[in-house]
mmCIF file of C-alpha atoms and ligand atoms in Angstrom:
data_model
loop_
_atom_site.group_PDB
_atom_site.id
_atom_site.type_symbol
_atom_site.label_atom_id
_atom_site.label_comp_id
_atom_site.label_asym_id
_atom_site.label_seq_id
_atom_site.Cartn_x
_atom_site.Cartn_y
_atom_site.Cartn_z
ATOM 1 C CA MET N 10 -208.307 76.882 -150.922
ATOM 2 C CA ASN N 11 -211.702 76.852 -149.952
ATOM 3 C CA SER N 12 -213.535 80.191 -149.830
ATOM 4 C CA THR N 13 -216.050 79.569 -147.066
ATOM 5 C CA LEU N 14 -213.849 79.331 -143.782
ATOM 6 C CA SER N 15 -211.164 81.626 -145.653
ATOM 7 C CA SER N 16 -213.852 84.339 -145.517
ATOM 8 C CA ILE N 17 -214.580 83.623 -141.968
ATOM 9 C CA THR N 18 -210.980 83.769 -141.168
ATOM 10 C CA ASN N 19 -210.038 86.921 -143.240
ATOM 11 C CA SER N 20 -213.257 88.925 -141.824
ATOM 12 C CA MET N 21 -212.106 87.588 -138.234
ATOM 13 C CA GLU N 22 -208.737 88.913 -138.646
ATOM 14 C CA ARG N 23 -210.101 92.478 -139.514
ATOM 15 C CA SER N 24 -212.187 92.445 -136.681
ATOM 16 C CA VAL N 25 -209.310 92.207 -134.124
ATOM 17 C CA SER N 26 -205.998 93.629 -134.712
ATOM 18 C CA PRO N 27 -204.282 92.737 -138.228
ATOM 19 C CA ALA N 28 -202.872 89.600 -138.523
ATOM 20 C CA SER N 29 -199.274 89.210 -140.077
ATOM 21 C CA ASP N 30 -198.791 88.916 -143.929
ATOM 22 C CA SER N 31 -197.773 85.533 -143.447
ATOM 23 C CA ASP N 32 -201.214 84.680 -142.294
ATOM 24 C CA VAL N 33 -202.770 82.082 -144.766
ATOM 25 C CA PRO N 34 -206.508 81.656 -144.917
ATOM 26 C CA PHE N 35 -207.698 78.596 -143.432
ATOM 27 C CA LYS N 36 -208.864 75.610 -145.740
ATOM 28 C CA VAL N 37 -212.056 73.623 -144.519
ATOM 29 C CA SER N 38 -214.999 71.910 -146.111
ATOM 30 C CA ASP N 39 -217.714 74.195 -147.837
ATOM 31 C CA THR N 40 -220.276 72.423 -145.578
ATOM 32 C CA LEU N 41 -218.786 73.814 -142.366
ATOM 33 C CA ALA N 42 -220.378 77.056 -142.900
ATOM 34 C CA PRO N 43 -222.380 78.699 -145.856
ATOM 35 C CA PRO N 44 -220.181 81.315 -147.679
ATOM 36 C CA ARG N 45 -220.783 84.930 -146.781
ATOM 37 C CA VAL N 46 -219.281 88.188 -148.339
ATOM 38 C CA ASN N 47 -219.306 90.664 -145.300
ATOM 39 C CA LYS N 48 -220.372 90.675 -141.819
ATOM 40 C CA ILE N 49 -224.053 91.691 -141.730
ATOM 41 C CA ALA N 50 -226.034 90.248 -138.887
ATOM 42 C CA GLY N 51 -227.505 87.004 -139.895
ATOM 43 C CA THR N 52 -228.064 83.553 -138.819
ATOM 44 C CA THR N 53 -225.830 80.537 -140.241
ATOM 45 C CA THR N 54 -226.357 77.050 -140.573
ATOM 46 C CA ILE N 55 -223.849 74.628 -139.723
ATOM 47 C CA ASN N 56 -223.496 70.892 -139.624
ATOM 48 C CA PHE N 57 -219.620 70.709 -139.547
ATOM 49 C CA ASP N 58 -219.309 68.460 -142.424
ATOM 50 C CA GLY N 59 -222.113 66.189 -141.721
ATOM 51 C CA LEU N 60 -221.040 65.717 -138.071
ATOM 52 C CA LEU N 61 -224.578 67.336 -137.104
ATOM 53 C CA ASN N 62 -227.727 65.396 -138.329
ATOM 54 C CA ASP N 63 -229.608 68.107 -137.099
ATOM 55 C CA PRO N 64 -227.699 71.207 -137.974
ATOM 56 C CA LEU N 65 -226.911 74.350 -135.525
ATOM 57 C CA LEU N 66 -228.510 77.424 -136.324
ATOM 58 C CA LEU N 67 -226.119 80.531 -135.019
ATOM 59 C CA LYS N 68 -227.237 84.149 -134.926
ATOM 60 C CA GLU N 69 -223.944 86.267 -135.584
ATOM 61 C CA ASP N 70 -223.777 89.617 -135.044
ATOM 62 C CA LEU N 71 -220.745 91.738 -134.333
ATOM 63 C CA LYS N 72 -222.383 94.863 -133.007
ATOM 64 C CA ASN N 73 -221.274 93.807 -129.055
ATOM 65 C CA GLY N 74 -217.994 92.614 -129.938
ATOM 66 C CA CYS N 75 -215.795 89.907 -131.872
ATOM 67 C CA GLY N 76 -217.287 87.006 -130.223
ATOM 68 C CA GLY N 77 -220.480 87.643 -132.162
ATOM 69 C CA GLN N 78 -219.114 85.597 -135.205
ATOM 70 C CA LEU N 79 -217.823 82.075 -135.983
ATOM 71 C CA TRP N 80 -213.737 81.541 -135.139
ATOM 72 C CA PRO N 81 -211.618 79.291 -137.008
ATOM 73 C CA ALA N 82 -210.516 77.462 -133.709
ATOM 74 C CA GLY N 83 -214.013 77.247 -132.695
ATOM 75 C CA MET N 84 -215.003 75.219 -135.854
ATOM 76 C CA VAL N 85 -211.581 73.047 -135.325
ATOM 77 C CA LEU N 86 -212.339 72.116 -131.771
ATOM 78 C CA SER N 87 -216.138 71.740 -132.660
ATOM 79 C CA ARG N 88 -215.466 69.352 -135.597
ATOM 80 C CA TYR N 89 -212.916 67.555 -133.320
ATOM 81 C CA LEU N 90 -215.124 66.793 -130.266
ATOM 82 C CA LEU N 91 -217.873 65.911 -132.653
ATOM 83 C CA SER N 92 -215.885 63.375 -134.359
ATOM 84 C CA GLN N 93 -213.594 62.091 -131.413
ATOM 85 C CA HIS N 94 -215.623 62.655 -128.199
ATOM 86 C CA THR N 95 -219.270 62.096 -128.736
ATOM 87 C CA SER N 96 -219.726 59.546 -126.310
ATOM 88 C CA ASP N 97 -217.044 60.056 -123.551
ATOM 89 C CA MET N 98 -218.557 63.191 -122.188
ATOM 90 C CA SER N 99 -221.449 61.798 -120.436
ATOM 91 C CA GLY N 100 -221.505 62.311 -116.650
ATOM 92 C CA LYS N 101 -219.185 64.957 -117.001
ATOM 93 C CA THR N 102 -219.217 68.736 -115.908
ATOM 94 C CA ILE N 103 -218.547 70.866 -118.998
ATOM 95 C CA VAL N 104 -217.830 74.716 -118.809
ATOM 96 C CA GLU N 105 -216.686 76.638 -121.922
ATOM 97 C CA LEU N 106 -214.824 80.061 -121.673
ATOM 98 C CA GLY N 107 -214.982 82.990 -124.063
ATOM 99 C CA ALA N 108 -217.677 81.091 -126.210
ATOM 100 C CA GLY N 109 -218.552 84.346 -128.102
ATOM 101 C CA GLY N 110 -222.238 83.052 -129.624
ATOM 102 C CA GLY N 111 -221.693 79.685 -128.378
ATOM 103 C CA LEU N 112 -220.536 77.783 -131.454
ATOM 104 C CA VAL N 113 -218.358 75.090 -129.647
ATOM 105 C CA GLY N 114 -220.671 74.433 -126.425
ATOM 106 C CA LEU N 115 -223.678 74.293 -128.716
ATOM 107 C CA GLY N 116 -222.146 71.996 -131.130
ATOM 108 C CA VAL N 117 -221.342 69.696 -128.294
ATOM 109 C CA ALA N 118 -224.745 69.823 -126.892
ATOM 110 C CA ARG N 119 -226.258 69.064 -130.325
ATOM 111 C CA GLY N 120 -223.886 66.059 -131.188
ATOM 112 C CA CYS N 121 -222.308 64.526 -128.076
ATOM 113 C CA GLN N 122 -223.794 62.497 -125.151
ATOM 114 C CA PHE N 123 -223.636 64.323 -121.777
ATOM 115 C CA ALA N 124 -225.609 64.742 -118.578
ATOM 116 C CA SER N 125 -225.645 68.003 -116.674
ATOM 117 C CA PRO N 126 -226.079 71.109 -118.450
ATOM 118 C CA ILE N 127 -223.198 72.647 -120.277
ATOM 119 C CA HIS N 128 -222.096 76.230 -119.178
ATOM 120 C CA ILE N 129 -221.409 78.139 -121.802
ATOM 121 C CA THR N 130 -219.605 81.757 -120.771
ATOM 122 C CA ASP N 131 -218.500 84.800 -121.930
ATOM 123 C CA GLN N 132 -218.449 88.704 -120.834
ATOM 124 C CA LEU N 133 -221.769 90.696 -120.283
ATOM 125 C CA PRO N 134 -221.958 91.646 -124.101
ATOM 126 C CA MET N 135 -222.188 88.484 -125.230
ATOM 127 C CA PHE N 136 -224.973 87.259 -122.949
ATOM 128 C CA ASP N 137 -227.822 88.190 -125.147
ATOM 129 C CA LEU N 138 -226.234 86.481 -128.193
ATOM 130 C CA MET N 139 -225.362 83.215 -126.176
ATOM 131 C CA GLN N 140 -229.183 83.128 -124.879
ATOM 132 C CA ASP N 141 -230.575 83.717 -128.329
ATOM 133 C CA ASN N 142 -228.624 80.904 -129.824
ATOM 134 C CA ILE N 143 -229.455 78.423 -127.135
ATOM 135 C CA SER N 144 -233.447 79.444 -127.936
ATOM 136 C CA LEU N 145 -232.936 79.284 -131.585
ATOM 137 C CA ASN N 146 -231.608 75.695 -131.127
ATOM 138 C CA GLN N 147 -233.923 74.787 -128.451
ATOM 139 C CA LEU N 148 -231.419 73.568 -126.008
ATOM 140 C CA GLY N 149 -232.319 75.644 -123.138
ATOM 141 C CA THR N 150 -232.456 72.568 -120.888
ATOM 142 C CA LYS N 151 -229.075 71.257 -121.557
ATOM 143 C CA VAL N 152 -226.909 74.774 -122.134
ATOM 144 C CA LYS N 153 -226.718 77.418 -119.666
ATOM 145 C CA ALA N 154 -225.069 80.708 -120.456
ATOM 146 C CA SER N 155 -223.278 82.687 -117.863
ATOM 147 C CA ILE N 156 -221.059 85.360 -117.580
ATOM 148 C CA LEU N 157 -217.478 84.756 -116.472
ATOM 149 C CA ASP N 158 -214.869 87.374 -116.697
ATOM 150 C CA TRP N 159 -211.605 85.976 -116.822
ATOM 151 C CA GLY N 160 -209.600 87.008 -114.032
ATOM 152 C CA GLU N 161 -212.429 87.711 -111.770
ATOM 153 C CA PRO N 162 -214.071 85.499 -109.133
ATOM 154 C CA LEU N 163 -215.742 82.254 -110.436
ATOM 155 C CA PRO N 164 -219.638 82.691 -110.429
ATOM 156 C CA ALA N 165 -220.913 80.725 -107.781
ATOM 157 C CA HIS N 166 -223.162 78.320 -109.815
ATOM 158 C CA ILE N 167 -220.075 77.627 -112.527
ATOM 159 C CA PRO N 168 -218.793 73.841 -111.611
ATOM 160 C CA ASN N 169 -215.460 74.827 -109.521
ATOM 161 C CA ASN N 170 -213.189 72.308 -111.096
ATOM 162 C CA PRO N 171 -215.374 70.972 -114.006
ATOM 163 C CA ASP N 172 -214.566 67.576 -115.884
ATOM 164 C CA ILE N 173 -214.172 69.558 -119.233
ATOM 165 C CA ILE N 174 -213.183 73.009 -120.157
ATOM 166 C CA LEU N 175 -213.603 74.053 -123.824
ATOM 167 C CA ALA N 176 -211.688 77.171 -124.955
ATOM 168 C CA ALA N 177 -211.472 78.197 -128.501
ATOM 169 C CA ASP N 178 -209.960 81.231 -130.210
ATOM 170 C CA CYS N 179 -209.542 83.003 -126.687
ATOM 171 C CA VAL N 180 -205.745 83.775 -127.370
ATOM 172 C CA TYR N 181 -205.962 87.003 -129.698
ATOM 173 C CA PHE N 182 -205.560 90.185 -127.122
ATOM 174 C CA GLU N 183 -202.412 90.167 -125.407
ATOM 175 C CA PRO N 184 -203.813 92.421 -122.390
ATOM 176 C CA ALA N 185 -206.108 89.496 -121.606
ATOM 177 C CA PHE N 186 -203.521 86.571 -121.413
ATOM 178 C CA PRO N 187 -202.994 86.739 -117.722
ATOM 179 C CA LEU N 188 -206.427 87.010 -117.078
ATOM 180 C CA LEU N 189 -207.302 83.943 -118.834
ATOM 181 C CA LEU N 190 -204.449 82.159 -117.474
ATOM 182 C CA ASP N 191 -205.543 83.094 -113.833
ATOM 183 C CA THR N 192 -209.210 81.703 -114.673
ATOM 184 C CA LEU N 193 -207.774 78.445 -116.121
ATOM 185 C CA LYS N 194 -205.641 78.154 -113.154
ATOM 186 C CA ASP N 195 -208.867 78.659 -111.037
ATOM 187 C CA LEU N 196 -210.870 75.860 -112.888
ATOM 188 C CA ILE N 197 -208.425 73.396 -113.903
ATOM 189 C CA GLY N 198 -208.525 70.946 -111.047
ATOM 190 C CA PRO N 199 -206.888 67.455 -110.860
ATOM 191 C CA GLU N 200 -209.479 65.795 -112.816
ATOM 192 C CA THR N 201 -209.989 68.423 -115.306
ATOM 193 C CA VAL N 202 -209.364 68.250 -119.255
ATOM 194 C CA CYS N 203 -209.396 71.353 -121.116
ATOM 195 C CA TYR N 204 -209.815 71.178 -124.822
ATOM 196 C CA PHE N 205 -207.702 74.248 -125.765
ATOM 197 C CA CYS N 206 -207.618 75.369 -129.550
ATOM 198 C CA TYR N 207 -205.942 78.521 -130.829
ATOM 199 C CA LYS N 208 -204.948 80.387 -133.999
ATOM 200 C CA ARG N 209 -201.320 81.851 -133.998
ATOM 201 C CA ARG N 210 -201.690 85.238 -135.719
ATOM 202 C CA ARG N 211 -198.850 87.262 -134.095
ATOM 203 C CA ARG N 212 -195.698 86.629 -132.048
ATOM 204 C CA ALA N 213 -197.309 87.652 -128.665
ATOM 205 C CA ASP N 214 -199.633 84.497 -129.152
ATOM 206 C CA LEU N 215 -196.516 82.267 -128.420
ATOM 207 C CA ARG N 216 -195.925 83.995 -125.114
ATOM 208 C CA PHE N 217 -199.178 82.755 -123.973
ATOM 209 C CA ILE N 218 -198.449 79.667 -125.187
ATOM 210 C CA LYS N 219 -194.901 79.472 -123.219
ATOM 211 C CA LEU N 220 -196.829 80.673 -120.075
ATOM 212 C CA ALA N 221 -199.255 78.116 -120.658
ATOM 213 C CA LYS N 222 -196.637 75.131 -120.885
ATOM 214 C CA LYS N 223 -195.211 76.608 -117.747
ATOM 215 C CA ASN N 224 -198.387 76.287 -115.857
ATOM 216 C CA PHE N 225 -200.156 73.480 -117.123
ATOM 217 C CA ASP N 226 -199.349 69.901 -118.416
ATOM 218 C CA MET N 227 -200.004 70.834 -122.066
ATOM 219 C CA GLN N 228 -200.083 68.319 -124.874
ATOM 220 C CA GLU N 229 -200.751 68.800 -128.635
ATOM 221 C CA ILE N 230 -203.590 66.524 -129.721
ATOM 222 C CA ARG N 231 -202.465 63.671 -131.781
ATOM 223 C CA ASP N 232 -205.518 61.823 -132.431
ATOM 224 C CA ASP N 233 -207.103 64.066 -134.915
ATOM 225 C CA PRO N 234 -206.915 63.470 -138.442
ATOM 226 C CA ASN N 235 -207.630 66.714 -139.654
ATOM 227 C CA ALA N 236 -204.400 68.246 -137.810
ATOM 228 C CA THR N 237 -202.437 68.276 -140.689
ATOM 229 C CA SER N 238 -204.767 70.457 -142.531
ATOM 230 C CA TYR N 239 -205.348 73.089 -139.865
ATOM 231 C CA ASN N 240 -201.713 73.125 -138.419
ATOM 232 C CA ARG N 241 -200.847 74.580 -141.708
ATOM 233 C CA GLU N 242 -203.032 77.494 -141.010
ATOM 234 C CA ASN N 243 -201.403 77.974 -137.619
ATOM 235 C CA ILE N 244 -204.321 76.446 -135.796
ATOM 236 C CA PHE N 245 -203.388 74.067 -132.873
ATOM 237 C CA LEU N 246 -205.344 71.736 -130.741
ATOM 238 C CA TYR N 247 -203.864 70.895 -127.322
ATOM 239 C CA THR N 248 -205.016 69.278 -123.831
ATOM 240 C CA LEU N 249 -204.266 71.083 -120.554
ATOM 241 C CA ARG N 250 -204.213 69.739 -117.371
ATOM 242 C CA ARG N 251 -203.113 70.352 -113.807
ATOM 243 C CA LYS N 252 -199.254 69.423 -113.516
ATOM 244 C CA THR N 253 -198.372 66.700 -111.679
ATOM 245 C CA PRO N 254 -194.952 65.880 -109.882
ATOM 246 C CA LYS N 255 -194.347 63.598 -112.975
ATOM 247 C CA SER N 256 -195.370 66.209 -115.616
ATOM 248 C CA ASN N 257 -193.573 68.824 -113.861
ATOM 249 C CA ASN N 258 -190.369 67.672 -115.244
ATOM 250 C CA LYS N 259 -191.605 67.928 -118.835
HETATM 251 C C1 LIG Q 319 -212.159 85.423 -130.835
HETATM 252 S S1 LIG Q 319 -213.681 84.912 -129.687
HETATM 253 C C2 LIG Q 319 -213.911 83.448 -129.894
HETATM 254 C C3 LIG Q 319 -215.282 82.701 -129.762
HETATM 255 C C4 LIG Q 319 -215.823 81.427 -129.831
HETATM 256 N N1 LIG Q 319 -214.989 80.733 -128.898
HETATM 257 C C5 LIG Q 319 -215.722 80.921 -131.132
HETATM 258 O O1 LIG Q 319 -214.259 80.058 -131.317
HETATM 259 O O2 LIG Q 319 -216.155 81.207 -132.163
HETATM 260 C C6 LIG Q 319 -213.278 85.244 -128.328
HETATM 261 C C7 LIG Q 319 -214.064 85.387 -127.318
HETATM 262 O O3 LIG Q 319 -213.587 85.648 -125.913
HETATM 263 C C8 LIG Q 319 -214.030 86.487 -125.100
HETATM 264 N N2 LIG Q 319 -213.116 87.144 -123.952
HETATM 265 C C9 LIG Q 319 -212.234 87.991 -124.504
HETATM 266 N N3 LIG Q 319 -211.895 88.673 -123.179
HETATM 267 C C10 LIG Q 319 -212.738 88.098 -122.310
HETATM 268 C C11 LIG Q 319 -212.679 87.964 -120.576
HETATM 269 N N4 LIG Q 319 -211.419 88.757 -120.244
HETATM 270 N N5 LIG Q 319 -213.196 87.217 -120.068
HETATM 271 C C12 LIG Q 319 -214.190 86.671 -120.832
HETATM 272 N N6 LIG Q 319 -214.291 86.580 -121.980
HETATM 273 C C13 LIG Q 319 -213.612 87.113 -122.868
HETATM 274 C C14 LIG Q 319 -214.767 87.527 -125.957
HETATM 275 O O4 LIG Q 319 -215.870 88.199 -125.533
HETATM 276 C C15 LIG Q 319 -215.026 86.513 -127.413
HETATM 277 O O5 LIG Q 319 -216.515 86.114 -127.300
#
């Protein structure tokens, strides 16, 4: 069991409501993030196991909310995209939901080919942290931070039906489930692919997945060689697409 991400996972679970006793710390290589003992504000250097030549610097600060630190599904989604999708996002519009400090969107911006700016979005309390991390990595021409509250009308400058939506560790607070679902319904167009990574911590999380399966064509991603390892830690990676008459029958 690796101490690095298990300390991330454990401290994350302390920062939201407690996980069940059966939750097992997450095992990932040491190079994902340096070990930390506690959650004081600071800057973390991440290269995602060598997937980034030029590592990301991520300021973490929990003073404005739980998005101010790295979450395990964000690490998994970043690693997946940086290993399997480095070149097929060029020319695509990309929006990240619940970006926190911007882990996934900034990772993609650093390591994948793309054309238009990536929109990383979260609630107002996370805005400064997103901005700080964009500046810290000199990605201001490639990444734009925006406030996007789930369940609210989409800001006018956010692409309506983006080609790609990124959502990592957005399933953790039951009252927000219908809001997240509404925003996904608003954003997912006929050509949109949403990469959706979540960690199942409690039974309620499955209710979200059930609802998502009802509303979208939801498929578990099968081309990630690391899946067996993170599935053991109750982390799952899916694509969500708009249902078609064919997928409706599934
Ligand atoms: C657990 S964090 C995940 C952060 C990041 N995606 C990661 O993987 O490291 C969940 C994020 O969802 C955001 N969030 C929660 N409720 C939200 C809402 N109603 N509208 C927009 N964002 C929300 C939080 O502010 C937080 O940054």
